[in-house]
């Protein structure tokens, strides 16, 4: 079989067909920043540097699939969310809810704000456009984010949202329905628009449906709202793109509730991407239950083996994952989440060698 591009490899995988090699998927703002040659203070406001760092990342570590980003808060800044930007990190300084004084008015008075009204949102959109134009025909990108419930939690503060969900759930869910559903749809449309005809997927994160995150009595309502958000996004993106776009997923938590989500979301999804080794959901079980229904992306433990292990341990991890998935599902070799700063270069290059060794068809 002739050598495929990463984009073709990924699309083949999503269709349930057999590519020349298993697609390799991982991403890292930290490592893209390091490759950009500037500090985060410049990177966060410079679309050319964001694009350069991500292009160099893909070229150096030979990923077939990646993500362009800078942080989780750029779209929330029109609400007054403030961040600290250091030489190497972006993290929240001020979200909407108060840590010590719960107040339902935070939710009752919430109004819509355009997610792309802020400077850094426009910077990231421009960076995505540069990357799409330069390498979007060769490498696939999983752009997207979270559903409306998770986005509200980021806006008010995750700890505060979990507290307030118990104290005044009606106010929280009403804010999701009244404001964050529309906000999330617009966020996705703006995030995906720069990819134009190189758009390969809609990536939908399921942080809100990890087994241990939200109280179980609210799970059904969270799922209803997250599903409504995804259905609206799919329809709007279909109109924008002029075709149906596959939905990929992201389960980044240690206890992904794949059974519940697949039961609720069904054929709205085309793929399950989750953390294994690392989470409590074995790859063997996922392949057995879902391998005939969904493409599956897993197999790289980014928190232990890849970060702290040796190249030989990386090789063994990839071999084990391929032994489980080979010929039983459409499979991509994927990290569970974003790679951290300090992930050894030797281990990342060992991933490529191991994929070629065990994942070539």
mmCIF file of C-alpha atoms in Angstrom:
data_model
loop_
_atom_site.group_PDB
_atom_site.id
_atom_site.type_symbol
_atom_site.label_atom_id
_atom_site.label_comp_id
_atom_site.label_asym_id
_atom_site.label_seq_id
_atom_site.Cartn_x
_atom_site.Cartn_y
_atom_site.Cartn_z
ATOM 1 C CA UNK A 1 0.000 0.000 0.000
ATOM 2 C CA UNK A 2 1.285 3.470 -0.892
ATOM 3 C CA UNK A 3 2.233 5.809 1.949
ATOM 4 C CA UNK A 4 -0.787 7.818 3.086
ATOM 5 C CA UNK A 5 -0.849 11.343 4.434
ATOM 6 C CA UNK A 6 -1.911 11.747 8.038
ATOM 7 C CA UNK A 7 -5.198 13.270 6.892
ATOM 8 C CA UNK A 8 -5.993 10.336 4.601
ATOM 9 C CA UNK A 9 -4.938 7.872 7.295
ATOM 10 C CA UNK A 10 -7.244 9.506 9.831
ATOM 11 C CA UNK A 11 -10.234 9.681 7.467
ATOM 12 C CA UNK A 12 -9.719 6.048 6.503
ATOM 13 C CA UNK A 13 -9.741 5.138 10.203
ATOM 14 C CA UNK A 14 -12.952 7.109 10.824
ATOM 15 C CA UNK A 15 -14.670 5.291 7.948
ATOM 16 C CA UNK A 16 -13.781 1.940 9.504
ATOM 17 C CA UNK A 17 -11.421 1.079 6.669
ATOM 18 C CA UNK A 18 -7.826 -0.161 6.937
ATOM 19 C CA UNK A 19 -5.151 2.521 6.410
ATOM 20 C CA UNK A 20 -1.507 1.806 5.643
ATOM 21 C CA UNK A 21 -0.655 2.451 9.306
ATOM 22 C CA UNK A 22 -2.507 3.063 12.528
ATOM 23 C CA UNK A 23 -2.962 6.856 12.880
ATOM 24 C CA UNK A 24 -0.804 8.466 15.573
ATOM 25 C CA UNK A 25 -2.580 11.106 17.667
ATOM 26 C CA UNK A 26 -1.173 13.383 20.359
ATOM 27 C CA UNK A 27 -0.875 17.108 21.024
ATOM 28 C CA UNK A 28 0.744 19.549 23.448
ATOM 29 C CA UNK A 29 0.561 23.309 23.846
ATOM 30 C CA UNK A 30 3.580 23.083 26.169
ATOM 31 C CA UNK A 31 5.773 21.389 23.577
ATOM 32 C CA UNK A 32 4.447 23.516 20.707
ATOM 33 C CA UNK A 33 5.310 26.576 22.792
ATOM 34 C CA UNK A 34 8.857 25.291 23.301
ATOM 35 C CA UNK A 35 9.236 24.783 19.549
ATOM 36 C CA UNK A 36 7.924 28.276 18.745
ATOM 37 C CA UNK A 37 11.010 29.976 20.174
ATOM 38 C CA UNK A 38 9.088 32.526 22.265
ATOM 39 C CA UNK A 39 7.564 32.725 25.734
ATOM 40 C CA UNK A 40 3.874 32.224 26.435
ATOM 41 C CA UNK A 41 3.567 35.988 26.940
ATOM 42 C CA UNK A 42 4.152 36.421 23.191
ATOM 43 C CA UNK A 43 2.786 33.070 21.996
ATOM 44 C CA UNK A 44 -0.712 33.749 23.366
ATOM 45 C CA UNK A 45 -1.077 36.904 21.250
ATOM 46 C CA UNK A 46 0.854 35.944 18.108
ATOM 47 C CA UNK A 47 -0.954 33.763 15.536
ATOM 48 C CA UNK A 48 2.223 33.215 13.545
ATOM 49 C CA UNK A 49 4.054 31.820 16.584
ATOM 50 C CA UNK A 50 1.128 29.617 17.609
ATOM 51 C CA UNK A 51 1.017 28.242 14.071
ATOM 52 C CA UNK A 52 4.799 27.840 13.882
ATOM 53 C CA UNK A 53 4.969 25.917 17.162
ATOM 54 C CA UNK A 54 2.232 23.498 16.152
ATOM 55 C CA UNK A 55 3.625 22.967 12.653
ATOM 56 C CA UNK A 56 7.064 22.224 14.091
ATOM 57 C CA UNK A 57 5.475 19.858 16.621
ATOM 58 C CA UNK A 58 3.773 17.842 13.889
ATOM 59 C CA UNK A 59 6.891 17.786 11.746
ATOM 60 C CA UNK A 60 9.194 16.748 14.581
ATOM 61 C CA UNK A 61 7.017 14.106 16.214
ATOM 62 C CA UNK A 62 5.331 12.784 13.047
ATOM 63 C CA UNK A 63 1.754 12.914 14.291
ATOM 64 C CA UNK A 64 -1.032 12.156 11.842
ATOM 65 C CA UNK A 65 -3.577 13.972 13.994
ATOM 66 C CA UNK A 66 -3.059 16.979 16.271
ATOM 67 C CA UNK A 67 -4.806 19.984 17.887
ATOM 68 C CA UNK A 68 -4.123 23.736 17.656
ATOM 69 C CA UNK A 69 -4.720 25.616 20.903
ATOM 70 C CA UNK A 70 -3.230 27.928 23.510
ATOM 71 C CA UNK A 71 -5.422 27.343 26.604
ATOM 72 C CA UNK A 72 -9.009 26.755 27.766
ATOM 73 C CA UNK A 73 -10.044 30.324 28.585
ATOM 74 C CA UNK A 74 -9.563 32.490 25.499
ATOM 75 C CA UNK A 75 -13.226 32.238 24.451
ATOM 76 C CA UNK A 76 -14.426 33.158 27.951
ATOM 77 C CA UNK A 77 -12.594 36.467 28.241
ATOM 78 C CA UNK A 78 -15.572 38.498 26.866
ATOM 79 C CA UNK A 79 -17.337 37.512 30.118
ATOM 80 C CA UNK A 80 -14.602 39.083 32.212
ATOM 81 C CA UNK A 81 -12.681 35.882 32.901
ATOM 82 C CA UNK A 82 -9.075 36.859 33.602
ATOM 83 C CA UNK A 83 -5.936 34.755 33.270
ATOM 84 C CA UNK A 84 -2.361 34.870 34.453
ATOM 85 C CA UNK A 85 0.116 34.543 31.602
ATOM 86 C CA UNK A 86 3.637 33.603 32.650
ATOM 87 C CA UNK A 87 6.601 32.675 30.485
ATOM 88 C CA UNK A 88 5.313 29.104 30.229
ATOM 89 C CA UNK A 89 1.703 28.904 31.461
ATOM 90 C CA UNK A 90 -1.790 30.337 31.170
ATOM 91 C CA UNK A 91 -4.117 29.710 34.098
ATOM 92 C CA UNK A 92 -7.253 31.412 35.461
ATOM 93 C CA UNK A 93 -7.061 34.354 37.828
ATOM 94 C CA UNK A 94 -10.745 35.303 37.966
ATOM 95 C CA UNK A 95 -13.811 33.309 36.954
ATOM 96 C CA UNK A 96 -17.425 34.423 37.438
ATOM 97 C CA UNK A 97 -18.404 32.629 40.644
ATOM 98 C CA UNK A 98 -16.957 33.457 44.062
ATOM 99 C CA UNK A 99 -15.040 30.727 45.869
ATOM 100 C CA UNK A 100 -16.473 31.608 49.295
ATOM 101 C CA UNK A 101 -19.910 33.160 48.590
ATOM 102 C CA UNK A 102 -22.283 30.988 46.520
ATOM 103 C CA UNK A 103 -24.778 33.144 44.626
ATOM 104 C CA UNK A 104 -27.493 31.902 42.219
ATOM 105 C CA UNK A 105 -27.539 35.338 40.573
ATOM 106 C CA UNK A 106 -24.301 34.385 38.795
ATOM 107 C CA UNK A 107 -26.437 31.985 36.760
ATOM 108 C CA UNK A 108 -29.742 33.861 36.754
ATOM 109 C CA UNK A 109 -28.173 37.031 35.355
ATOM 110 C CA UNK A 110 -25.835 35.337 32.877
ATOM 111 C CA UNK A 111 -26.091 36.773 29.370
ATOM 112 C CA UNK A 112 -24.717 35.695 26.016
ATOM 113 C CA UNK A 113 -21.273 36.967 25.002
ATOM 114 C CA UNK A 114 -19.744 36.270 21.601
ATOM 115 C CA UNK A 115 -16.936 33.705 22.147
ATOM 116 C CA UNK A 116 -14.907 35.321 19.353
ATOM 117 C CA UNK A 117 -15.219 38.916 20.530
ATOM 118 C CA UNK A 118 -11.914 38.826 22.407
ATOM 119 C CA UNK A 119 -8.459 39.481 21.002
ATOM 120 C CA UNK A 120 -7.026 36.069 21.886
ATOM 121 C CA UNK A 121 -9.967 34.268 20.260
ATOM 122 C CA UNK A 122 -9.254 36.053 17.002
ATOM 123 C CA UNK A 123 -5.556 35.233 17.374
ATOM 124 C CA UNK A 124 -6.274 31.526 17.718
ATOM 125 C CA UNK A 125 -8.684 31.558 14.767
ATOM 126 C CA UNK A 126 -5.967 33.147 12.622
ATOM 127 C CA UNK A 127 -3.386 30.611 13.834
ATOM 128 C CA UNK A 128 -5.753 27.777 12.907
ATOM 129 C CA UNK A 129 -6.208 29.261 9.451
ATOM 130 C CA UNK A 130 -2.433 29.409 8.935
ATOM 131 C CA UNK A 131 -1.977 25.792 10.020
ATOM 132 C CA UNK A 132 -4.893 24.609 7.874
ATOM 133 C CA UNK A 133 -3.497 26.359 4.807
ATOM 134 C CA UNK A 134 0.067 25.107 5.316
ATOM 135 C CA UNK A 135 -0.374 21.490 6.412
ATOM 136 C CA UNK A 136 -4.112 20.767 6.623
ATOM 137 C CA UNK A 137 -3.926 18.576 3.523
ATOM 138 C CA UNK A 138 -1.271 16.392 5.166
ATOM 139 C CA UNK A 139 -2.241 16.319 8.851
ATOM 140 C CA UNK A 140 -5.704 16.060 10.412
ATOM 141 C CA UNK A 141 -6.679 18.332 13.300
ATOM 142 C CA UNK A 142 -9.220 17.619 16.020
ATOM 143 C CA UNK A 143 -10.653 21.044 16.743
ATOM 144 C CA UNK A 144 -13.603 21.546 19.046
ATOM 145 C CA UNK A 145 -13.998 21.650 22.795
ATOM 146 C CA UNK A 146 -16.550 20.754 25.435
ATOM 147 C CA UNK A 147 -20.317 20.707 25.668
ATOM 148 C CA UNK A 148 -22.471 23.453 27.223
ATOM 149 C CA UNK A 149 -22.411 22.087 30.782
ATOM 150 C CA UNK A 150 -18.627 21.833 30.851
ATOM 151 C CA UNK A 151 -18.288 25.268 29.275
ATOM 152 C CA UNK A 152 -20.415 26.794 32.022
ATOM 153 C CA UNK A 153 -18.157 25.130 34.597
ATOM 154 C CA UNK A 154 -15.067 26.655 32.981
ATOM 155 C CA UNK A 155 -16.778 30.045 32.951
ATOM 156 C CA UNK A 156 -17.785 30.133 36.613
ATOM 157 C CA UNK A 157 -14.954 27.920 37.918
ATOM 158 C CA UNK A 158 -15.068 24.123 38.010
ATOM 159 C CA UNK A 159 -15.055 23.789 41.804
ATOM 160 C CA UNK A 160 -17.649 26.518 42.121
ATOM 161 C CA UNK A 161 -19.871 24.913 39.477
ATOM 162 C CA UNK A 162 -19.808 21.541 41.240
ATOM 163 C CA UNK A 163 -20.689 23.253 44.527
ATOM 164 C CA UNK A 164 -23.474 25.309 42.973
ATOM 165 C CA UNK A 165 -24.912 22.310 41.160
ATOM 166 C CA UNK A 166 -25.724 20.884 44.587
ATOM 167 C CA UNK A 167 -26.893 24.174 46.136
ATOM 168 C CA UNK A 168 -29.099 25.508 43.324
ATOM 169 C CA UNK A 169 -29.251 23.073 40.401
ATOM 170 C CA UNK A 170 -32.264 24.756 38.785
ATOM 171 C CA UNK A 171 -30.328 27.996 38.326
ATOM 172 C CA UNK A 172 -27.311 26.158 36.910
ATOM 173 C CA UNK A 173 -29.274 24.116 34.379
ATOM 174 C CA UNK A 174 -31.411 27.110 33.388
ATOM 175 C CA UNK A 175 -28.229 29.046 32.555
ATOM 176 C CA UNK A 176 -27.018 26.184 30.387
ATOM 177 C CA UNK A 177 -30.325 26.068 28.523
ATOM 178 C CA UNK A 178 -30.768 29.830 28.201
ATOM 179 C CA UNK A 179 -27.195 30.895 27.378
ATOM 180 C CA UNK A 180 -24.555 28.197 27.097
ATOM 181 C CA UNK A 181 -26.247 26.053 24.454
ATOM 182 C CA UNK A 182 -26.179 28.936 21.969
ATOM 183 C CA UNK A 183 -22.713 29.979 23.146
ATOM 184 C CA UNK A 184 -21.328 26.472 22.640
ATOM 185 C CA UNK A 185 -22.767 26.155 19.136
ATOM 186 C CA UNK A 186 -21.211 29.489 18.161
ATOM 187 C CA UNK A 187 -17.909 28.487 19.771
ATOM 188 C CA UNK A 188 -17.758 25.355 17.633
ATOM 189 C CA UNK A 189 -18.717 27.117 14.431
ATOM 190 C CA UNK A 190 -16.030 29.743 14.983
ATOM 191 C CA UNK A 191 -13.410 27.147 15.923
ATOM 192 C CA UNK A 192 -14.110 24.949 12.898
ATOM 193 C CA UNK A 193 -14.616 27.658 10.269
ATOM 194 C CA UNK A 194 -10.865 28.281 9.650
ATOM 195 C CA UNK A 195 -10.440 24.679 8.447
ATOM 196 C CA UNK A 196 -12.911 25.155 5.570
ATOM 197 C CA UNK A 197 -12.719 22.225 3.131
ATOM 198 C CA UNK A 198 -9.977 20.638 5.278
ATOM 199 C CA UNK A 199 -12.362 20.041 8.144
ATOM 200 C CA UNK A 200 -12.213 16.333 9.034
ATOM 201 C CA UNK A 201 -14.119 16.036 12.317
ATOM 202 C CA UNK A 202 -16.011 17.726 15.139
ATOM 203 C CA UNK A 203 -14.265 16.927 18.418
ATOM 204 C CA UNK A 204 -16.613 16.817 21.427
ATOM 205 C CA UNK A 205 -15.253 16.549 24.953
ATOM 206 C CA UNK A 206 -17.096 14.629 27.677
ATOM 207 C CA UNK A 207 -15.502 15.995 30.842
ATOM 208 C CA UNK A 208 -18.943 16.465 32.401
ATOM 209 C CA UNK A 209 -19.758 12.747 32.135
ATOM 210 C CA UNK A 210 -16.758 11.223 33.862
ATOM 211 C CA UNK A 211 -18.113 8.790 36.466
ATOM 212 C CA UNK A 212 -16.883 10.701 39.503
ATOM 213 C CA UNK A 213 -17.294 14.336 38.536
ATOM 214 C CA UNK A 214 -20.931 15.395 38.921
ATOM 215 C CA UNK A 215 -23.448 14.006 41.444
ATOM 216 C CA UNK A 216 -25.191 10.961 39.896
ATOM 217 C CA UNK A 217 -28.675 12.398 40.363
ATOM 218 C CA UNK A 218 -27.856 15.062 37.753
ATOM 219 C CA UNK A 219 -26.346 12.735 35.170
ATOM 220 C CA UNK A 220 -29.452 12.356 33.011
ATOM 221 C CA UNK A 221 -30.000 16.108 32.763
ATOM 222 C CA UNK A 222 -26.340 16.748 31.976
ATOM 223 C CA UNK A 223 -26.470 14.123 29.224
ATOM 224 C CA UNK A 224 -29.652 15.630 27.783
ATOM 225 C CA UNK A 225 -28.084 19.073 27.537
ATOM 226 C CA UNK A 226 -24.771 17.803 26.180
ATOM 227 C CA UNK A 227 -26.588 15.743 23.541
ATOM 228 C CA UNK A 228 -28.752 18.684 22.514
ATOM 229 C CA UNK A 229 -25.619 20.787 22.145
ATOM 230 C CA UNK A 230 -23.922 18.193 19.959
ATOM 231 C CA UNK A 231 -26.974 17.676 17.760
ATOM 232 C CA UNK A 232 -27.257 21.405 17.150
ATOM 233 C CA UNK A 233 -23.531 21.655 16.417
ATOM 234 C CA UNK A 234 -23.672 18.763 13.930
ATOM 235 C CA UNK A 235 -26.556 20.328 12.045
ATOM 236 C CA UNK A 236 -25.010 23.808 11.897
ATOM 237 C CA UNK A 237 -21.613 22.434 10.850
ATOM 238 C CA UNK A 238 -23.271 20.296 8.171
ATOM 239 C CA UNK A 239 -24.831 23.439 6.706
ATOM 240 C CA UNK A 240 -21.534 25.335 6.960
ATOM 241 C CA UNK A 241 -19.461 22.559 5.374
ATOM 242 C CA UNK A 242 -22.069 21.314 2.918
ATOM 243 C CA UNK A 243 -21.555 17.730 4.105
ATOM 244 C CA UNK A 244 -21.819 15.548 7.171
ATOM 245 C CA UNK A 245 -18.738 15.776 9.403
ATOM 246 C CA UNK A 246 -17.800 12.834 11.683
ATOM 247 C CA UNK A 247 -17.899 13.367 15.445
ATOM 248 C CA UNK A 248 -14.816 12.371 17.407
ATOM 249 C CA UNK A 249 -14.733 12.403 21.192
ATOM 250 C CA UNK A 250 -12.445 13.170 24.100
ATOM 251 C CA UNK A 251 -12.750 11.431 27.483
ATOM 252 C CA UNK A 252 -9.822 12.821 29.455
ATOM 253 C CA UNK A 253 -10.778 11.699 32.957
ATOM 254 C CA UNK A 254 -9.636 8.644 34.925
ATOM 255 C CA UNK A 255 -13.138 7.095 34.975
ATOM 256 C CA UNK A 256 -14.699 7.555 31.525
ATOM 257 C CA UNK A 257 -18.315 6.393 31.471
ATOM 258 C CA UNK A 258 -18.245 4.938 27.987
ATOM 259 C CA UNK A 259 -21.247 2.692 28.600
ATOM 260 C CA UNK A 260 -23.492 5.554 29.685
ATOM 261 C CA UNK A 261 -22.371 7.933 26.942
ATOM 262 C CA UNK A 262 -22.684 5.413 24.121
ATOM 263 C CA UNK A 263 -26.126 4.465 25.422
ATOM 264 C CA UNK A 264 -27.278 8.092 25.377
ATOM 265 C CA UNK A 265 -25.457 9.403 22.294
ATOM 266 C CA UNK A 266 -25.585 6.295 20.079
ATOM 267 C CA UNK A 267 -24.844 6.892 16.415
ATOM 268 C CA UNK A 268 -24.396 10.629 16.978
ATOM 269 C CA UNK A 269 -20.768 9.627 17.632
ATOM 270 C CA UNK A 270 -18.263 8.071 15.232
ATOM 271 C CA UNK A 271 -15.362 7.487 17.607
ATOM 272 C CA UNK A 272 -14.379 6.928 21.228
ATOM 273 C CA UNK A 273 -11.074 8.455 22.347
ATOM 274 C CA UNK A 274 -10.107 7.816 25.956
ATOM 275 C CA UNK A 275 -7.182 7.434 28.345
ATOM 276 C CA UNK A 276 -5.804 3.898 28.443
ATOM 277 C CA UNK A 277 -3.448 2.799 29.903
ATOM 278 C CA UNK A 278 -4.300 5.160 32.764
ATOM 279 C CA UNK A 279 -8.061 5.189 33.236
ATOM 280 C CA UNK A 280 -10.163 2.445 34.792
ATOM 281 C CA UNK A 281 -11.766 1.466 31.458
ATOM 282 C CA UNK A 282 -9.668 -1.325 29.892
ATOM 283 C CA UNK A 283 -8.978 -1.143 26.174
ATOM 284 C CA UNK A 284 -9.887 -4.829 25.909
ATOM 285 C CA UNK A 285 -13.380 -4.103 27.246
ATOM 286 C CA UNK A 286 -13.871 -1.088 24.979
ATOM 287 C CA UNK A 287 -12.818 -3.053 21.907
ATOM 288 C CA UNK A 288 -15.095 -5.967 22.821
ATOM 289 C CA UNK A 289 -18.131 -3.766 23.502
ATOM 290 C CA UNK A 290 -17.755 -1.002 20.949
ATOM 291 C CA UNK A 291 -15.265 -2.090 18.292
ATOM 292 C CA UNK A 292 -18.003 -2.968 15.818
ATOM 293 C CA UNK A 293 -19.765 0.400 16.280
ATOM 294 C CA UNK A 294 -17.080 3.044 16.700
ATOM 295 C CA UNK A 295 -13.507 3.799 15.778
ATOM 296 C CA UNK A 296 -11.416 3.656 18.971
ATOM 297 C CA UNK A 297 -8.448 5.872 19.894
ATOM 298 C CA UNK A 298 -6.339 4.970 22.936
ATOM 299 C CA UNK A 299 -3.169 3.098 23.821
ATOM 300 C CA UNK A 300 -0.750 5.799 25.042
ATOM 301 C CA UNK A 301 -0.374 6.606 28.744
ATOM 302 C CA UNK A 302 0.812 10.214 28.612
ATOM 303 C CA UNK A 303 1.104 10.616 32.406
ATOM 304 C CA UNK A 304 3.383 7.719 33.312
ATOM 305 C CA UNK A 305 4.931 5.638 30.542
ATOM 306 C CA UNK A 306 5.373 8.451 28.037
ATOM 307 C CA UNK A 307 6.374 11.072 30.600
ATOM 308 C CA UNK A 308 8.414 8.996 33.051
ATOM 309 C CA UNK A 309 9.260 5.770 31.235
ATOM 310 C CA UNK A 310 12.028 4.742 28.871
ATOM 311 C CA UNK A 311 11.878 4.264 25.084
ATOM 312 C CA UNK A 312 11.810 0.508 25.688
ATOM 313 C CA UNK A 313 8.761 0.913 27.929
ATOM 314 C CA UNK A 314 7.078 3.070 25.293
ATOM 315 C CA UNK A 315 7.723 0.341 22.740
ATOM 316 C CA UNK A 316 6.191 -2.299 25.027
ATOM 317 C CA UNK A 317 3.144 -0.100 25.681
ATOM 318 C CA UNK A 318 2.467 0.332 21.974
ATOM 319 C CA UNK A 319 2.944 -3.378 21.305
ATOM 320 C CA UNK A 320 0.487 -4.263 24.066
ATOM 321 C CA UNK A 321 -2.118 -1.817 22.753
ATOM 322 C CA UNK A 322 -1.786 -3.081 19.209
ATOM 323 C CA UNK A 323 -2.037 -6.700 20.359
ATOM 324 C CA UNK A 324 -5.408 -5.868 21.924
ATOM 325 C CA UNK A 325 -6.868 -3.811 19.078
ATOM 326 C CA UNK A 326 -5.402 -5.288 15.896
ATOM 327 C CA UNK A 327 -8.031 -6.715 13.525
ATOM 328 C CA UNK A 328 -10.795 -6.154 16.084
ATOM 329 C CA UNK A 329 -11.690 -2.507 15.499
ATOM 330 C CA UNK A 330 -10.691 0.570 13.588
ATOM 331 C CA UNK A 331 -7.914 1.808 15.880
ATOM 332 C CA UNK A 332 -5.810 4.938 16.348
ATOM 333 C CA UNK A 333 -2.862 5.129 18.714
ATOM 334 C CA UNK A 334 -3.723 8.077 20.954
ATOM 335 C CA UNK A 335 -2.653 9.761 24.155
ATOM 336 C CA UNK A 336 -5.357 10.145 26.775
ATOM 337 C CA UNK A 337 -4.994 13.918 26.842
ATOM 338 C CA UNK A 338 -2.529 16.700 26.158
ATOM 339 C CA UNK A 339 1.141 15.876 26.714
ATOM 340 C CA UNK A 340 2.819 17.671 29.572
ATOM 341 C CA UNK A 341 5.915 19.810 29.661
ATOM 342 C CA UNK A 342 9.017 17.677 30.083
ATOM 343 C CA UNK A 343 7.777 14.724 28.030
ATOM 344 C CA UNK A 344 11.090 13.282 26.766
ATOM 345 C CA UNK A 345 11.877 13.725 23.093
ATOM 346 C CA UNK A 346 13.293 10.205 22.985
ATOM 347 C CA UNK A 347 9.981 8.756 24.108
ATOM 348 C CA UNK A 348 8.049 10.724 21.499
ATOM 349 C CA UNK A 349 10.356 9.490 18.760
ATOM 350 C CA UNK A 350 10.047 5.964 20.171
ATOM 351 C CA UNK A 351 6.284 6.275 19.665
ATOM 352 C CA UNK A 352 6.793 6.786 15.946
ATOM 353 C CA UNK A 353 9.153 3.816 15.702
ATOM 354 C CA UNK A 354 6.811 1.581 17.686
ATOM 355 C CA UNK A 355 3.780 2.613 15.645
ATOM 356 C CA UNK A 356 5.661 1.788 12.443
ATOM 357 C CA UNK A 357 6.827 -1.534 13.905
ATOM 358 C CA UNK A 358 3.532 -2.791 15.327
ATOM 359 C CA UNK A 359 0.917 -0.684 13.558
ATOM 360 C CA UNK A 360 1.749 -1.078 9.860
ATOM 361 C CA UNK A 361 -0.819 -3.111 7.935
#
